[in-house]
Short mmCIF file of C-alpha atoms in Angstrom, two decimals:
data_model
loop_
_atom_site.label_atom_id
_atom_site.label_comp_id
_atom_site.label_asym_id
_atom_site.label_seq_id
_atom_site.Cartn_x
_atom_site.Cartn_y
_atom_site.Cartn_z
CA ALA O 1 14.86 1.46 30.46
CA GLY O 2 11.43 0.38 29.81
CA GLY O 3 12.50 -0.80 26.70
CA LEU O 4 13.80 2.45 25.43
CA LEU O 5 16.74 4.13 24.25
CA PHE O 6 17.75 7.54 24.65
CA THR O 7 20.00 9.64 22.26
CA SER O 8 20.26 13.24 21.11
CA SER O 9 21.31 15.67 18.21
CA VAL O 10 23.86 18.42 18.48
CA ALA O 11 21.95 20.96 15.87
CA GLN O 12 25.37 23.04 14.72
CA GLU O 13 23.97 23.83 11.24
CA ALA O 14 22.33 27.17 11.23
CA GLY O 15 18.58 27.33 12.55
CA GLY O 16 19.24 23.80 14.03
CA LYS O 17 18.26 22.99 17.46
CA GLY O 18 19.05 20.25 19.59
CA VAL O 19 16.52 17.09 19.69
CA VAL O 20 16.56 14.51 22.57
CA TYR O 21 14.80 11.12 21.57
CA ALA O 22 13.78 8.16 23.02
CA VAL O 23 13.62 5.28 20.36
CA ASP O 24 11.62 1.90 21.17
CA ALA O 25 14.61 -0.92 21.30
CA ALA O 26 12.15 -3.21 19.89
CA ASP O 27 10.92 -1.68 16.67
CA GLY O 28 13.09 1.64 16.08
CA VAL O 29 10.16 3.86 16.37
CA VAL O 30 10.41 7.21 17.76
CA ARG O 31 8.44 7.28 20.96
CA TRP O 32 8.88 10.99 21.90
CA ARG O 33 11.34 13.74 21.31
CA PHE O 34 12.01 16.95 23.06
CA THR O 35 13.54 20.04 21.17
CA THR O 36 16.38 21.50 23.47
CA VAL O 37 15.63 25.35 22.59
CA ARG O 38 12.32 26.43 23.74
CA ASP O 39 11.74 29.86 21.54
CA PRO O 40 12.52 30.44 17.65
CA TRP O 41 15.99 31.80 17.07
CA ALA O 42 15.85 35.83 16.43
CA ASN O 43 18.34 34.95 13.78
CA PRO O 44 17.67 31.28 12.56
CA ARG O 45 20.25 31.86 9.74
CA VAL O 46 23.19 32.53 12.16
CA ALA O 47 22.06 31.12 15.48
CA SER O 48 22.19 27.14 16.45
CA GLY O 49 22.88 24.98 19.15
CA GLY O 50 21.44 23.35 22.31
CA GLY O 51 22.79 20.07 21.38
CA ALA O 52 23.67 17.17 23.97
CA TRP O 53 26.57 15.93 22.99
CA TRP O 54 26.79 13.08 25.85
CA THR O 55 24.63 9.86 26.00
CA PRO O 56 21.99 10.52 28.32
CA THR O 57 21.95 9.19 32.10
CA VAL O 58 18.91 7.38 33.28
CA ASP O 59 18.29 6.73 37.22
CA PRO O 60 16.57 3.56 38.37
CA GLU O 61 13.00 5.34 38.62
CA GLY O 62 13.27 5.93 34.89
CA THR O 63 14.42 10.13 34.86
CA VAL O 64 16.35 10.81 32.07
CA TYR O 65 19.11 13.73 32.69
CA VAL O 66 20.63 15.57 29.81
CA GLY O 67 23.36 18.25 29.54
CA THR O 68 22.89 20.54 26.78
CA ALA O 69 25.17 22.85 25.23
CA ASN O 70 25.48 26.52 24.75
CA PRO O 71 23.54 28.29 21.76
CA LEU O 72 25.86 29.39 18.55
CA PRO O 73 27.81 31.50 17.70
CA TRP O 74 29.65 32.11 20.81
CA GLY O 75 29.45 35.69 21.77
CA GLY O 76 27.87 36.56 18.59
CA THR O 77 29.07 38.10 15.25
CA PRO O 78 30.40 41.48 14.25
CA ALA O 79 26.49 42.18 12.86
CA GLU O 80 24.94 40.40 15.92
CA PRO O 81 27.47 40.87 19.07
CA ASN O 82 26.59 39.41 22.42
CA GLY O 83 24.31 36.58 21.28
CA ALA O 84 21.78 39.02 19.23
CA ALA O 85 21.38 36.01 17.20
CA TYR O 86 19.01 34.37 20.00
CA ARG O 87 16.72 36.11 22.52
CA GLY O 88 17.78 35.99 26.25
CA PRO O 89 18.86 32.89 28.18
CA ALA O 90 17.93 30.53 24.92
CA LEU O 91 16.14 27.92 27.16
CA TYR O 92 16.79 25.15 27.48
CA THR O 93 20.49 25.39 26.32
CA ASP O 94 23.35 25.24 28.61
CA SER O 95 20.84 23.53 30.94
CA LEU O 96 20.77 20.29 33.13
CA LEU O 97 17.30 18.60 31.80
CA ALA O 98 15.24 15.78 33.81
CA PHE O 99 12.73 14.34 31.70
CA ASP O 100 10.11 11.40 32.70
CA GLY O 101 11.55 8.34 30.52
CA ARG O 102 8.38 6.92 29.54
CA THR O 103 6.34 9.99 28.62
CA GLY O 104 9.27 12.50 27.69
CA ALA O 105 7.60 15.22 29.81
CA LEU O 106 9.92 17.75 30.99
CA ARG O 107 10.45 17.12 35.36
CA TRP O 108 12.65 20.21 35.62
CA PHE O 109 15.74 21.86 34.53
CA GLU O 110 18.39 23.93 35.83
CA LEU O 111 20.12 26.56 33.56
CA VAL O 112 23.74 26.24 34.54
CA ARG O 113 25.17 29.57 32.80
CA ALA O 114 23.27 32.01 31.04
CA CYS O 115 26.06 33.61 29.55
CA HIS O 116 26.62 31.40 26.40
CA VAL O 117 30.64 31.75 26.32
CA GLY O 118 31.89 28.30 27.19
CA VAL O 119 30.30 24.78 26.71
CA ILE O 120 29.52 24.22 30.09
CA ALA O 121 26.55 22.07 30.81
CA GLN O 122 27.03 19.90 27.39
CA LEU O 123 29.21 17.55 29.98
CA GLN O 124 27.68 13.98 30.90
CA ALA O 125 25.45 14.13 33.76
CA ALA O 126 26.10 11.39 36.30
CA LEU O 127 24.33 10.40 39.47
CA PHE O 128 26.15 9.12 42.74
CA ARG O 129 24.52 7.95 46.30
CA ALA O 130 26.77 7.94 49.28
CA LEU O 131 25.25 7.49 52.46
CA GLY O 132 22.27 9.55 51.56
CA PRO O 133 19.73 10.65 48.42
CA ALA O 134 21.59 10.70 44.96
CA VAL O 135 23.31 13.71 43.67
CA ILE O 136 23.49 14.47 40.20
CA ALA O 137 26.52 16.02 38.85
CA PHE O 138 28.30 16.48 35.50
CA ILE O 139 31.63 14.93 34.68
CA ARG O 140 34.35 17.57 33.46
CA ILE O 141 36.62 15.62 31.26
CA TRP O 142 39.16 18.30 30.31
CA PRO O 143 40.74 21.35 32.47
CA THR O 144 39.38 24.86 32.32
CA VAL O 145 41.33 27.35 29.95
CA GLY O 146 44.47 28.14 31.27
CA ALA O 147 44.45 25.62 33.94
CA LYS O 148 47.76 23.92 34.73
#
């Protein structure tokens, strides 16, 4: 889109945060980057996450959509249970993010799930248009736990 390639990191190492990148297709220079965790981790020796595991989706107008994963560790640790290693909802984890593809400005986001017990929003965003405006959805590629 506009000569840019979009990619991301997954940020599984302690203290890591996901990053979305726009890279110039001609010269490989990073044109913009967006860190997917807004605030500092409460405990960066333990917390990480917010990565985008799937290829970003770009619409015809140049908006880039990215689904982000949960913060880690899931549910906390024995010393810091229930997400104590991160503060509050850990914006922008577990979210669908929409960027201006040209500038990297965050247009909007939707926190999909604030409890952080699963990898809900990391799925790839897909655009559909059927007899009306485009709809954004996540593609689910595996059944929920316990599904038959």
